[in-house]
Amino acid sequence: MKVGLIGLGIMGKPMAKNILKSGYDLCVNDLNKANVDEVVACGAKAASSEEIGRTCDVVLTMLPNGPQVKQVMLGENGVSNFMKAGTTYIDMSSISPLVAKEVAEVLAAKGIDMLDAPVSGGEPMAINGTLSFMVGGKQQIFDKYKALLSCMGASVVRCGDIGAGNTTKLANQVIVAINIAGLSEAMLLAKKAGVDPQLVFDAIKGGLAGSNVMNAKFPMINEHNYKPGFRIDLHIKDLANALDCGHSVGSPLPLTALMMEIFQTLRADGCGSDDHSGIAKYYEKIGGTQIGK
Ligand code: NAD
């Protein structure tokens, strides 16, 4: 099976390396030549969009958002112009489910199947090949490509038809943002009331309030380490997609809207490139107190 992958950023690069480790024949493309060179050094072949479209059985993308996905796949020299009927496109980027459905419709008219397959888990899980994939699309196409996705992920779950993968990812991003805010708010309360947040964490992490978010983000907040990880700018993109989707299906998102404004405040304050655990900085500012050490 010949595989093409476009988008070799923080996530795409280690994912490409895991595809190669599993023995697939891989062609790659990215605007950033250094990223392409690094993956070529591991055994991939650099290729144009046209070459990827013409020669690959399955084309993968790992791009920032919907506009880039539409440009790469459907633009003037878009990959889909060169793909044969019967081939498959799998988008692993986190985009709006509405855009995923739009792209799938254009591809279906050319006889090309599509899965939307965004991931959860950041760069370390991309490196270890332990990402969680949330997939939308036909069962038969999912079954055909589950093994390919499994070489990058520990969990690969089909959530429904096309768009369901990104809907699931939006739900994930809403939960994560609100969770980090809850954690920050609670730890500010503890600190201002005179209890060490580290001891609060130690006492409650095994109880009902404990979570993967708490385990991953509290140590960062406590150490004031906001190196990404997952950038606030990317989380803003996901919440914008969640709000668009929510408005279009009539699902109110009051807490997501509040989180969006907290993120916007942080971005205006120059923190857009910080890890999303930097939500704690917003609380430190309004509380006039440092949460961590
Ligand atoms: P990134 O910005 O590091 O990488 C994107 C890559 O796409 C870049 O290398 C860029 O050069 C390339 N690119 C952009 N336009 C292109 C084009 N027209 N042609 C070819 N290449 C192009 O982003 P990332 O962190 O790897 O994230 C990718 C996706 O995965 C996003 O949708 C993000 O929300 C999602 N995601 C990221 C993380 C994370 O922790 N970073 C975790 C889960 C999901």
GROMACS .gro file of C-alpha atoms and ligand atoms in nm:
model
  337
    1MET     CA    1   0.000   0.000   0.000
    2LYS     CA    2   0.145   0.336  -0.101
    3VAL     CA    3   0.075   0.615   0.150
    4GLY     CA    4   0.103   0.995   0.106
    5LEU     CA    5   0.123   1.236   0.402
    6ILE     CA    6   0.097   1.615   0.376
    7GLY     CA    7   0.169   1.824   0.687
    8LEU     CA    8   0.483   1.741   0.884
    9GLY     CA    9   0.454   1.976   1.183
   10ILE     CA   10   0.475   1.899   1.555
   11MET     CA   11   0.236   1.605   1.506
   12GLY     CA   12   0.277   1.502   1.141
   13LYS     CA   13   0.653   1.448   1.161
   14PRO     CA   14   0.654   1.182   1.435
   15MET     CA   15   0.341   1.024   1.284
   16ALA     CA   16   0.527   0.992   0.951
   17LYS     CA   17   0.817   0.822   1.129
   18ASN     CA   18   0.580   0.566   1.284
   19ILE     CA   19   0.424   0.493   0.944
   20LEU     CA   20   0.774   0.427   0.811
   21LYS     CA   21   0.861   0.203   1.109
   22SER     CA   22   0.557  -0.010   1.022
   23GLY     CA   23   0.701  -0.074   0.676
   24TYR     CA   24   0.471   0.137   0.457
   25ASP     CA   25   0.597   0.304   0.140
   26LEU     CA   26   0.555   0.676   0.226
   27CYS     CA   27   0.559   0.997   0.014
   28VAL     CA   28   0.558   1.328   0.204
   29ASN     CA   29   0.504   1.697   0.146
   30ASP     CA   30   0.519   2.013   0.360
   31LEU     CA   31   0.582   2.384   0.300
   32ASN     CA   32   0.872   2.356   0.548
   33LYS     CA   33   1.168   2.192   0.372
   34ALA     CA   34   1.357   2.114   0.694
   35ASN     CA   35   1.061   1.905   0.814
   36VAL     CA   36   1.050   1.718   0.481
   37ASP     CA   37   1.428   1.655   0.492
   38GLU     CA   38   1.403   1.509   0.844
   39VAL     CA   39   1.138   1.257   0.740
   40VAL     CA   40   1.316   1.177   0.411
   41ALA     CA   41   1.625   1.091   0.618
   42CYS     CA   42   1.410   0.825   0.788
   43GLY     CA   43   1.316   0.662   0.458
   44ALA     CA   44   1.025   0.865   0.312
   45LYS     CA   45   1.023   1.011  -0.039
   46ALA     CA   46   0.965   1.384  -0.094
   47ALA     CA   47   0.686   1.438  -0.348
   48SER     CA   48   0.470   1.713  -0.497
   49SER     CA   49   0.095   1.725  -0.434
   50GLU     CA   50   0.046   1.602  -0.790
   51GLU     CA   51   0.279   1.305  -0.743
   52ILE     CA   52   0.111   1.212  -0.414
   53GLY     CA   53  -0.233   1.232  -0.577
   54ARG     CA   54  -0.133   1.030  -0.883
   55THR     CA   55   0.064   0.754  -0.709
   56CYS     CA   56  -0.078   0.693  -0.359
   57ASP     CA   57  -0.355   0.449  -0.262
   58VAL     CA   58  -0.433   0.656   0.047
   59VAL     CA   59  -0.356   1.023   0.114
   60LEU     CA   60  -0.327   1.152   0.473
   61THR     CA   61  -0.314   1.514   0.588
   62MET     CA   62  -0.210   1.664   0.925
   63LEU     CA   63  -0.264   2.037   0.870
   64PRO     CA   64  -0.357   2.327   1.101
   65ASN     CA   65  -0.726   2.379   1.014
   66GLY     CA   66  -1.008   2.358   0.757
   67PRO     CA   67  -0.885   2.635   0.522
   68GLN     CA   68  -0.549   2.458   0.478
   69VAL     CA   69  -0.725   2.122   0.427
   70LYS     CA   70  -0.951   2.274   0.159
   71GLN     CA   71  -0.656   2.443  -0.011
   72VAL     CA   72  -0.436   2.132  -0.013
   73MET     CA   73  -0.713   1.895  -0.125
   74LEU     CA   74  -0.949   2.106  -0.337
   75GLY     CA   75  -0.740   2.411  -0.438
   76GLU     CA   76  -0.614   2.488  -0.788
   77ASN     CA   77  -0.339   2.224  -0.776
   78GLY     CA   78  -0.520   2.033  -0.505
   79VAL     CA   79  -0.430   1.668  -0.447
   80SER     CA   80  -0.782   1.545  -0.521
   81ASN     CA   81  -0.748   1.669  -0.882
   82PHE     CA   82  -0.491   1.392  -0.933
   83MET     CA   83  -0.637   1.108  -0.721
   84LYS     CA   84  -0.798   0.808  -0.892
   85ALA     CA   85  -1.149   0.684  -0.819
   86GLY     CA   86  -1.133   0.407  -0.559
   87THR     CA   87  -0.852   0.570  -0.358
   88THR     CA   88  -0.903   0.712  -0.006
   89TYR     CA   89  -0.837   1.040   0.172
   90ILE     CA   90  -0.792   1.046   0.552
   91ASP     CA   91  -0.773   1.386   0.722
   92MET     CA   92  -0.614   1.362   1.067
   93SER     CA   93  -0.621   1.741   1.131
   94SER     CA   94  -0.866   1.887   1.385
   95ILE     CA   95  -1.113   2.085   1.171
   96SER     CA   96  -1.481   2.175   1.173
   97PRO     CA   97  -1.703   1.870   1.109
   98LEU     CA   98  -1.897   2.093   0.868
   99VAL     CA   99  -1.581   2.140   0.656
  100ALA     CA  100  -1.501   1.767   0.674
  101LYS     CA  101  -1.848   1.691   0.532
  102GLU     CA  102  -1.803   1.957   0.261
  103VAL     CA  103  -1.468   1.809   0.149
  104ALA     CA  104  -1.608   1.454   0.160
  105GLU     CA  105  -1.895   1.555  -0.068
  106VAL     CA  106  -1.661   1.697  -0.334
  107LEU     CA  107  -1.443   1.385  -0.315
  108ALA     CA  108  -1.741   1.148  -0.331
  109ALA     CA  109  -1.832   1.301  -0.669
  110LYS     CA  110  -1.485   1.190  -0.790
  111GLY     CA  111  -1.528   0.837  -0.647
  112ILE     CA  112  -1.282   0.903  -0.361
  113ASP     CA  113  -1.375   0.787  -0.009
  114MET     CA  114  -1.292   0.996   0.297
  115LEU     CA  115  -1.245   0.941   0.670
  116ASP     CA  116  -1.211   1.229   0.918
  117ALA     CA  117  -0.972   1.100   1.184
  118PRO     CA  118  -0.849   1.369   1.427
  119VAL     CA  119  -0.636   1.268   1.723
  120SER     CA  120  -0.608   1.337   2.091
  121GLY     CA  121  -0.274   1.325   2.272
  122GLY     CA  122   0.006   1.568   2.198
  123GLU     CA  123   0.357   1.537   2.060
  124PRO     CA  124   0.481   1.276   2.315
  125MET     CA  125   0.199   1.038   2.219
  126ALA     CA  126   0.259   1.110   1.850
  127ILE     CA  127   0.624   1.009   1.906
  128ASN     CA  128   0.530   0.692   2.100
  129GLY     CA  129   0.256   0.598   1.853
  130THR     CA  130  -0.005   0.603   2.130
  131LEU     CA  131  -0.247   0.868   1.999
  132SER     CA  132  -0.625   0.825   2.027
  133PHE     CA  133  -0.801   0.842   1.689
  134MET     CA  134  -1.167   0.948   1.664
  135VAL     CA  135  -1.291   0.846   1.322
  136GLY     CA  136  -1.588   0.932   1.102
  137GLY     CA  137  -1.675   0.762   0.773
  138LYS     CA  138  -1.803   0.437   0.622
  139GLN     CA  139  -1.744   0.122   0.830
  140GLN     CA  140  -1.591  -0.061   0.533
  141ILE     CA  141  -1.331   0.214   0.472
  142PHE     CA  142  -1.259   0.235   0.847
  143ASP     CA  143  -1.197  -0.143   0.855
  144LYS     CA  144  -0.964  -0.118   0.555
  145TYR     CA  145  -0.742   0.155   0.710
  146LYS     CA  146  -0.765   0.077   1.083
  147ALA     CA  147  -0.425  -0.099   1.071
  148LEU     CA  148  -0.262   0.206   0.912
  149LEU     CA  149  -0.401   0.437   1.182
  150SER     CA  150  -0.306   0.184   1.451
  151CYS     CA  151   0.062   0.224   1.371
  152MET     CA  152   0.026   0.584   1.500
  153GLY     CA  153  -0.230   0.529   1.775
  154ALA     CA  154  -0.310   0.305   2.071
  155SER     CA  155  -0.684   0.361   2.028
  156VAL     CA  156  -0.874   0.387   1.697
  157VAL     CA  157  -1.251   0.423   1.741
  158ARG     CA  158  -1.514   0.479   1.472
  159CYS     CA  159  -1.767   0.732   1.608
  160GLY     CA  160  -2.010   0.741   1.313
  161ASP     CA  161  -2.035   0.875   0.959
  162ILE     CA  162  -1.815   1.144   0.808
  163GLY     CA  163  -1.780   1.444   1.044
  164ALA     CA  164  -1.827   1.228   1.355
  165GLY     CA  165  -1.451   1.217   1.416
  166ASN     CA  166  -1.425   1.595   1.433
  167THR     CA  167  -1.747   1.628   1.633
  168THR     CA  168  -1.592   1.393   1.890
  169LYS     CA  169  -1.269   1.595   1.885
  170LEU     CA  170  -1.464   1.919   1.947
  171ALA     CA  171  -1.632   1.755   2.247
  172ASN     CA  172  -1.285   1.655   2.371
  173GLN     CA  173  -1.153   2.010   2.332
  174VAL     CA  174  -1.453   2.165   2.513
  175ILE     CA  175  -1.402   1.924   2.806
  176VAL     CA  176  -1.025   1.987   2.824
  177ALA     CA  177  -1.052   2.370   2.817
  178ILE     CA  178  -1.322   2.382   3.086
  179ASN     CA  179  -1.131   2.129   3.297
  180ILE     CA  180  -0.810   2.335   3.295
  181ALA     CA  181  -1.011   2.644   3.392
  182GLY     CA  182  -1.178   2.453   3.679
  183LEU     CA  183  -0.840   2.330   3.797
  184SER     CA  184  -0.691   2.682   3.786
  185GLU     CA  185  -0.990   2.839   3.962
  186ALA     CA  186  -0.983   2.576   4.240
  187MET     CA  187  -0.607   2.602   4.293
  188LEU     CA  188  -0.625   2.983   4.312
  189LEU     CA  189  -0.894   2.944   4.581
  190ALA     CA  190  -0.672   2.703   4.777
  191LYS     CA  191  -0.366   2.927   4.749
  192LYS     CA  192  -0.552   3.242   4.855
  193ALA     CA  193  -0.713   3.054   5.146
  194GLY     CA  194  -0.368   2.947   5.262
  195VAL     CA  195  -0.342   2.582   5.148
  196ASP     CA  196  -0.051   2.468   4.929
  197PRO     CA  197  -0.189   2.370   4.583
  198GLN     CA  198   0.063   2.081   4.567
  199LEU     CA  199  -0.097   1.930   4.880
  200VAL     CA  200  -0.446   1.986   4.736
  201PHE     CA  201  -0.336   1.798   4.424
  202ASP     CA  202  -0.182   1.513   4.626
  203ALA     CA  203  -0.498   1.482   4.837
  204ILE     CA  204  -0.759   1.488   4.559
  205LYS     CA  205  -0.596   1.339   4.249
  206GLY     CA  206  -0.717   0.986   4.334
  207GLY     CA  207  -1.076   1.099   4.404
  208LEU     CA  208  -1.368   1.209   4.187
  209ALA     CA  209  -1.206   1.540   4.089
  210GLY     CA  210  -0.891   1.368   3.967
  211SER     CA  211  -0.840   1.344   3.590
  212ASN     CA  212  -0.584   1.299   3.313
  213VAL     CA  213  -0.609   1.676   3.261
  214MET     CA  214  -0.526   1.739   3.628
  215ASN     CA  215  -0.233   1.493   3.621
  216ALA     CA  216  -0.088   1.646   3.305
  217LYS     CA  217  -0.152   2.015   3.371
  218PHE     CA  218  -0.118   2.070   3.747
  219PRO     CA  219   0.259   2.006   3.750
  220MET     CA  220   0.299   2.257   3.464
  221ILE     CA  221   0.091   2.522   3.646
  222ASN     CA  222   0.280   2.459   3.970
  223GLU     CA  223   0.617   2.498   3.795
  224HIS     CA  224   0.506   2.790   3.573
  225ASN     CA  225   0.613   2.581   3.277
  226TYR     CA  226   0.396   2.690   2.984
  227LYS     CA  227   0.610   2.545   2.705
  228PRO     CA  228   0.374   2.379   2.452
  229GLY     CA  229   0.244   2.101   2.433
  230PHE     CA  230  -0.076   2.230   2.288
  231ARG     CA  231  -0.076   2.600   2.206
  232ILE     CA  232  -0.351   2.839   2.318
  233ASP     CA  233  -0.376   2.957   1.953
  234LEU     CA  234  -0.469   2.602   1.843
  235HIS     CA  235  -0.722   2.568   2.124
  236ILE     CA  236  -0.881   2.899   2.012
  237LYS     CA  237  -0.912   2.745   1.663
  238ASP     CA  238  -1.085   2.436   1.808
  239LEU     CA  239  -1.326   2.638   2.024
  240ALA     CA  240  -1.412   2.860   1.724
  241ASN     CA  241  -1.500   2.539   1.535
  242ALA     CA  242  -1.700   2.414   1.836
  243LEU     CA  243  -1.897   2.741   1.859
  244ASP     CA  244  -1.967   2.737   1.481
  245CYS     CA  245  -2.080   2.376   1.498
  246GLY     CA  246  -2.288   2.436   1.812
  247HIS     CA  247  -2.462   2.735   1.657
  248SER     CA  248  -2.534   2.544   1.336
  249VAL     CA  249  -2.693   2.247   1.518
  250GLY     CA  250  -2.865   2.456   1.789
  251SER     CA  251  -2.655   2.336   2.084
  252PRO     CA  252  -2.583   2.620   2.332
  253LEU     CA  253  -2.221   2.635   2.456
  254PRO     CA  254  -2.218   2.895   2.738
  255LEU     CA  255  -1.902   2.764   2.909
  256THR     CA  256  -1.719   2.725   2.578
  257ALA     CA  257  -1.804   3.087   2.492
  258LEU     CA  258  -1.658   3.197   2.827
  259MET     CA  259  -1.345   2.987   2.767
  260MET     CA  260  -1.309   3.149   2.425
  261GLU     CA  261  -1.301   3.495   2.587
  262ILE     CA  262  -1.048   3.378   2.848
  263PHE     CA  263  -0.827   3.245   2.566
  264GLN     CA  264  -0.875   3.571   2.369
  265THR     CA  265  -0.763   3.769   2.677
  266LEU     CA  266  -0.451   3.552   2.705
  267ARG     CA  267  -0.375   3.589   2.334
  268ALA     CA  268  -0.412   3.969   2.357
  269ASP     CA  269  -0.166   3.950   2.646
  270GLY     CA  270   0.095   3.780   2.424
  271CYS     CA  271   0.038   3.422   2.548
  272GLY     CA  272  -0.102   3.264   2.228
  273SER     CA  273   0.203   3.040   2.188
  274ASP     CA  274   0.193   2.917   2.549
  275ASP     CA  275   0.060   2.574   2.641
  276HIS     CA  276  -0.314   2.580   2.718
  277SER     CA  277  -0.229   2.518   3.085
  278GLY     CA  278  -0.150   2.892   3.064
  279ILE     CA  279  -0.522   2.944   3.144
  280ALA     CA  280  -0.382   2.955   3.500
  281LYS     CA  281  -0.213   3.287   3.412
  282TYR     CA  282  -0.555   3.442   3.354
  283TYR     CA  283  -0.659   3.336   3.705
  284GLU     CA  284  -0.331   3.457   3.853
  285LYS     CA  285  -0.396   3.798   3.697
  286ILE     CA  286  -0.756   3.839   3.812
  287GLY     CA  287  -0.668   3.695   4.155
  288GLY     CA  288  -0.350   3.900   4.193
  289THR     CA  289  -0.175   3.586   4.323
  290GLN     CA  290   0.066   3.330   4.180
  291ILE     CA  291  -0.092   2.983   4.197
  292GLY     CA  292   0.225   2.773   4.174
  293LYS     CA  293   0.553   2.776   4.364
  294NAD     P1  294   0.187   2.249   1.310
  294NAD     O1  295   0.155   2.392   1.283
  294NAD     O2  296   0.309   2.214   1.390
  294NAD     O3  297   0.200   2.168   1.170
  294NAD     C1  298   0.126   2.196   1.055
  294NAD     C2  299   0.215   2.166   0.934
  294NAD     O4  300   0.137   2.186   0.815
  294NAD     C3  301   0.334   2.262   0.924
  294NAD     O5  302   0.455   2.188   0.914
  294NAD     C4  303   0.306   2.344   0.798
  294NAD     O6  304   0.423   2.379   0.726
  294NAD     C5  305   0.221   2.244   0.717
  294NAD     N1  306   0.140   2.310   0.616
  294NAD     C6  307   0.053   2.413   0.632
  294NAD     N2  308  -0.004   2.445   0.513
  294NAD     C7  309   0.048   2.357   0.422
  294NAD     C8  310   0.030   2.340   0.282
  294NAD     N3  311  -0.052   2.419   0.211
  294NAD     N4  312   0.100   2.241   0.219
  294NAD     C9  313   0.185   2.163   0.288
  294NAD     N5  314   0.208   2.174   0.422
  294NAD    C10  315   0.139   2.272   0.486
  294NAD     O7  316   0.057   2.186   1.375
  294NAD     P2  317   0.044   2.052   1.464
  294NAD     O8  318   0.064   2.085   1.606
  294NAD     O9  319   0.123   1.942   1.400
  294NAD    O10  320  -0.114   2.024   1.448
  294NAD    C11  321  -0.170   1.970   1.331
  294NAD    C12  322  -0.316   1.939   1.360
  294NAD    O11  323  -0.324   1.844   1.467
  294NAD    C13  324  -0.399   2.062   1.404
  294NAD    O12  325  -0.526   2.055   1.349
  294NAD    C14  326  -0.401   2.048   1.557
  294NAD    O13  327  -0.516   2.110   1.613
  294NAD    C15  328  -0.406   1.897   1.571
  294NAD     N6  329  -0.353   1.846   1.700
  294NAD    C16  330  -0.239   1.899   1.754
  294NAD    C17  331  -0.193   1.851   1.877
  294NAD    C18  332  -0.069   1.908   1.942
  294NAD    O14  333  -0.046   1.880   2.061
  294NAD     N7  334   0.014   1.984   1.872
  294NAD    C19  335  -0.263   1.748   1.944
  294NAD    C20  336  -0.376   1.694   1.883
  294NAD    C21  337  -0.419   1.744   1.761
   0.00000   0.00000   0.00000
